[in-house]
PDB file of C-alpha atoms in Angstrom:
ATOM      1  CA  GLN G   1      -8.469 -25.489  -2.107  1.00 86.00           C
ATOM      2  CA  VAL G   2      -9.158 -21.867  -2.914  1.00 94.00           C
ATOM      3  CA  GLN G   3     -11.343 -21.174  -5.949  1.00 96.00           C
ATOM      4  CA  LEU G   4     -10.348 -18.321  -8.259  1.00 97.00           C
ATOM      5  CA  VAL G   5     -12.499 -16.590 -10.855  1.00 97.00           C
ATOM      6  CA  GLU G   6     -11.094 -14.083 -13.324  1.00 97.00           C
ATOM      7  CA  SER G   7     -13.064 -11.437 -15.146  1.00 97.00           C
ATOM      8  CA  GLY G   8     -12.489  -8.249 -17.105  1.00 98.00           C
ATOM      9  CA  GLY G   9     -10.848  -9.505 -20.262  1.00 97.00           C
ATOM     10  CA  GLY G  10     -11.832  -8.246 -23.678  1.00 98.00           C
ATOM     11  CA  SER G  11     -10.666  -6.682 -26.904  1.00 98.00           C
ATOM     12  CA  VAL G  12      -9.029  -3.268 -27.051  1.00 98.00           C
ATOM     13  CA  GLN G  13      -6.913  -1.269 -29.426  1.00 98.00           C
ATOM     14  CA  ALA G  14      -3.239  -0.676 -28.803  1.00 98.00           C
ATOM     15  CA  GLY G  15      -2.759   2.019 -26.200  1.00 98.00           C
ATOM     16  CA  GLY G  16      -5.969   1.128 -24.425  1.00 98.00           C
ATOM     17  CA  SER G  17      -6.567  -0.155 -20.928  1.00 98.00           C
ATOM     18  CA  LEU G  18      -8.264  -3.064 -19.207  1.00 98.00           C
ATOM     19  CA  ARG G  19      -8.662  -4.072 -15.588  1.00 98.00           C
ATOM     20  CA  LEU G  20      -8.744  -7.739 -14.721  1.00 98.00           C
ATOM     21  CA  SER G  21     -10.231  -9.020 -11.487  1.00 98.00           C
ATOM     22  CA  CYS G  22      -9.473 -12.227  -9.621  1.00 98.00           C
ATOM     23  CA  ALA G  23     -12.073 -13.142  -7.019  1.00 97.00           C
ATOM     24  CA  ALA G  24     -10.868 -15.707  -4.495  1.00 96.00           C
ATOM     25  CA  SER G  25     -13.269 -17.869  -2.505  1.00 94.00           C
ATOM     26  CA  THR G  26     -11.202 -17.032   0.553  1.00 89.00           C
ATOM     27  CA  TYR G  27      -8.082 -15.169   1.581  1.00 85.00           C
ATOM     28  CA  THR G  28      -6.209 -17.568   3.854  1.00 84.00           C
ATOM     29  CA  THR G  29      -2.821 -19.218   4.020  1.00 80.00           C
ATOM     30  CA  ASP G  30      -3.751 -20.734   0.628  1.00 86.00           C
ATOM     31  CA  THR G  31      -3.405 -17.255  -0.868  1.00 90.00           C
ATOM     32  CA  ASN G  32      -0.111 -15.952   0.505  1.00 94.00           C
ATOM     33  CA  TYR G  33       0.682 -14.863  -3.031  1.00 97.00           C
ATOM     34  CA  ILE G  34      -1.659 -13.992  -5.869  1.00 97.00           C
ATOM     35  CA  GLY G  35      -0.091 -13.952  -9.302  1.00 98.00           C
ATOM     36  CA  TRP G  36      -1.185 -13.046 -12.791  1.00 98.00           C
ATOM     37  CA  PHE G  37       0.142 -15.146 -15.639  1.00 98.00           C
ATOM     38  CA  ARG G  38      -0.473 -15.140 -19.365  1.00 98.00           C
ATOM     39  CA  GLN G  39      -0.121 -17.586 -22.177  1.00 98.00           C
ATOM     40  CA  ALA G  40      -0.290 -16.834 -25.876  1.00 96.00           C
ATOM     41  CA  PRO G  41      -0.809 -19.591 -28.457  1.00 92.00           C
ATOM     42  CA  GLY G  42       2.394 -21.512 -29.027  1.00 94.00           C
ATOM     43  CA  LYS G  43       4.184 -19.784 -26.168  1.00 96.00           C
ATOM     44  CA  GLU G  44       5.050 -20.754 -22.635  1.00 96.00           C
ATOM     45  CA  ARG G  45       3.072 -19.444 -19.693  1.00 97.00           C
ATOM     46  CA  GLU G  46       4.806 -16.393 -18.257  1.00 97.00           C
ATOM     47  CA  GLY G  47       4.457 -14.533 -15.012  1.00 98.00           C
ATOM     48  CA  VAL G  48       3.232 -10.974 -15.370  1.00 98.00           C
ATOM     49  CA  ALA G  49       2.751  -9.681 -11.830  1.00 98.00           C
ATOM     50  CA  ALA G  50       2.373 -10.979  -8.303  1.00 98.00           C
ATOM     51  CA  ILE G  51       1.460  -9.642  -4.899  1.00 97.00           C
ATOM     52  CA  TYR G  52       2.321 -10.912  -1.440  1.00 96.00           C
ATOM     53  CA  THR G  53      -1.103 -10.603   0.109  1.00 95.00           C
ATOM     54  CA  PHE G  54       0.137 -10.170   3.675  1.00 93.00           C
ATOM     55  CA  SER G  55       2.231  -7.058   3.034  1.00 94.00           C
ATOM     56  CA  GLY G  56       1.074  -5.928  -0.411  1.00 95.00           C
ATOM     57  CA  ARG G  57       4.573  -6.179  -1.854  1.00 97.00           C
ATOM     58  CA  THR G  58       4.402  -6.414  -5.618  1.00 98.00           C
ATOM     59  CA  TYR G  59       6.500  -7.988  -8.337  1.00 98.00           C
ATOM     60  CA  TYR G  60       6.466  -7.382 -12.091  1.00 98.00           C
ATOM     61  CA  ALA G  61       7.892  -8.831 -15.248  1.00 98.00           C
ATOM     62  CA  ASP G  62      10.176  -6.395 -17.065  1.00 98.00           C
ATOM     63  CA  SER G  63       7.862  -6.461 -20.064  1.00 97.00           C
ATOM     64  CA  VAL G  64       5.008  -4.866 -18.111  1.00 98.00           C
ATOM     65  CA  LYS G  65       6.762  -2.620 -15.596  1.00 98.00           C
ATOM     66  CA  GLY G  66       5.357   0.872 -15.699  1.00 98.00           C
ATOM     67  CA  ARG G  67       2.268  -0.262 -17.614  1.00 98.00           C
ATOM     68  CA  PHE G  68       0.587  -2.875 -15.386  1.00 98.00           C
ATOM     69  CA  THR G  69      -0.319  -2.548 -11.724  1.00 98.00           C
ATOM     70  CA  ILE G  70      -1.357  -5.382  -9.430  1.00 98.00           C
ATOM     71  CA  SER G  71      -3.408  -4.550  -6.364  1.00 98.00           C
ATOM     72  CA  GLN G  72      -5.786  -6.180  -3.926  1.00 97.00           C
ATOM     73  CA  ASP G  73      -8.887  -5.503  -1.898  1.00 96.00           C
ATOM     74  CA  VAL G  74      -8.540  -7.823   1.077  1.00 93.00           C
ATOM     75  CA  ALA G  75     -12.074  -7.086   2.282  1.00 94.00           C
ATOM     76  CA  LYS G  76     -13.389  -8.397  -1.043  1.00 95.00           C
ATOM     77  CA  ASN G  77     -10.894 -11.287  -1.387  1.00 95.00           C
ATOM     78  CA  THR G  78     -10.086  -9.853  -4.797  1.00 97.00           C
ATOM     79  CA  ALA G  79      -6.915  -9.020  -6.668  1.00 97.00           C
ATOM     80  CA  TYR G  80      -6.742  -6.767  -9.690  1.00 98.00           C
ATOM     81  CA  LEU G  81      -4.481  -6.228 -12.651  1.00 98.00           C
ATOM     82  CA  GLN G  82      -4.738  -2.769 -14.163  1.00 98.00           C
ATOM     83  CA  MET G  83      -3.272  -2.858 -17.645  1.00 98.00           C
ATOM     84  CA  ASN G  84      -2.482   0.425 -19.384  1.00 98.00           C
ATOM     85  CA  SER G  85      -0.737   1.260 -22.656  1.00 98.00           C
ATOM     86  CA  LEU G  86      -1.593  -2.171 -23.968  1.00 98.00           C
ATOM     87  CA  LYS G  87       0.369  -3.549 -26.899  1.00 98.00           C
ATOM     88  CA  PRO G  88      -0.508  -6.263 -29.426  1.00 97.00           C
ATOM     89  CA  GLU G  89       2.127  -8.465 -27.792  1.00 97.00           C
ATOM     90  CA  ASP G  90       0.074  -8.396 -24.588  1.00 98.00           C
ATOM     91  CA  THR G  91      -2.544 -10.522 -26.343  1.00 98.00           C
ATOM     92  CA  ALA G  92      -2.941 -13.771 -24.403  1.00 98.00           C
ATOM     93  CA  MET G  93      -5.112 -15.744 -22.045  1.00 98.00           C
ATOM     94  CA  TYR G  94      -4.603 -14.289 -18.591  1.00 98.00           C
ATOM     95  CA  TYR G  95      -4.811 -16.460 -15.489  1.00 98.00           C
ATOM     96  CA  CYS G  96      -4.701 -15.649 -11.840  1.00 98.00           C
ATOM     97  CA  ALA G  97      -3.220 -18.113  -9.411  1.00 98.00           C
ATOM     98  CA  ALA G  98      -2.658 -18.492  -5.691  1.00 97.00           C
ATOM     99  CA  ALA G  99       0.358 -19.837  -3.837  1.00 96.00           C
ATOM    100  CA  ARG G 100       0.392 -21.291  -0.304  1.00 94.00           C
ATOM    101  CA  SER G 101       4.075 -20.812   0.319  1.00 90.00           C
ATOM    102  CA  ALA G 102       4.878 -18.156   2.897  1.00 88.00           C
ATOM    103  CA  TYR G 103       7.934 -17.143   0.890  1.00 92.00           C
ATOM    104  CA  LEU G 104       8.629 -17.381  -2.823  1.00 93.00           C
ATOM    105  CA  SER G 105      12.091 -16.569  -4.119  1.00 93.00           C
ATOM    106  CA  LEU G 106      10.554 -16.503  -7.604  1.00 95.00           C
ATOM    107  CA  PRO G 107       7.061 -15.025  -7.287  1.00 97.00           C
ATOM    108  CA  LEU G 108       6.571 -15.012 -11.072  1.00 97.00           C
ATOM    109  CA  HIS G 109       7.471 -18.683 -11.541  1.00 97.00           C
ATOM    110  CA  PHE G 110       4.229 -20.473 -12.341  1.00 96.00           C
ATOM    111  CA  PRO G 111       5.133 -23.903 -10.848  1.00 96.00           C
ATOM    112  CA  ASN G 112       5.123 -22.211  -7.433  1.00 96.00           C
ATOM    113  CA  TYR G 113       1.365 -21.703  -7.611  1.00 97.00           C
ATOM    114  CA  ASN G 114      -1.177 -24.217  -6.352  1.00 95.00           C
ATOM    115  CA  SER G 115      -4.594 -22.958  -7.452  1.00 96.00           C
ATOM    116  CA  TRP G 116      -5.595 -21.518 -10.818  1.00 98.00           C
ATOM    117  CA  GLY G 117      -8.551 -19.744 -12.319  1.00 98.00           C
ATOM    118  CA  GLN G 118     -10.065 -20.599 -15.669  1.00 97.00           C
ATOM    119  CA  GLY G 119      -8.530 -17.631 -17.471  1.00 97.00           C
ATOM    120  CA  THR G 120      -9.803 -14.566 -19.283  1.00 98.00           C
ATOM    121  CA  GLN G 121      -8.850 -13.591 -22.829  1.00 98.00           C
ATOM    122  CA  VAL G 122      -7.171 -10.277 -23.592  1.00 98.00           C
ATOM    123  CA  THR G 123      -6.834  -9.263 -27.236  1.00 98.00           C
ATOM    124  CA  VAL G 124      -5.026  -6.096 -28.279  1.00 98.00           C
ATOM    125  CA  SER G 125      -5.286  -4.991 -31.887  1.00 98.00           C
ATOM    126  CA  SER G 126      -2.890  -2.658 -33.642  1.00 94.00           C
TER     127      SER G 126
END
């Protein structure tokens, strides 16, 4: 099973930026999709962005479109989440995850993902 390690979280003021990294132990058929998810206290886990690692096609939640960008460096087995114009409502624990499926009709649906990182905290103050 692929191992995932997130980094890059922290505390910023509203309007600021952060870049999260997700280092995968390997990029194989276990990582056909890499997704970023977040969970705030008392709320359900929600999909933020995903990338189909074979083609680079990306998917975003409406709440982050135009502000967040998911990307990958295949040579480094690493995916990134660039977060700009951060808002207090973006505060959450952020997780990256990998999916084996060659096709996901719902790339932001967390039950579709097989492997998870430990998470990195993002806190945005107003």
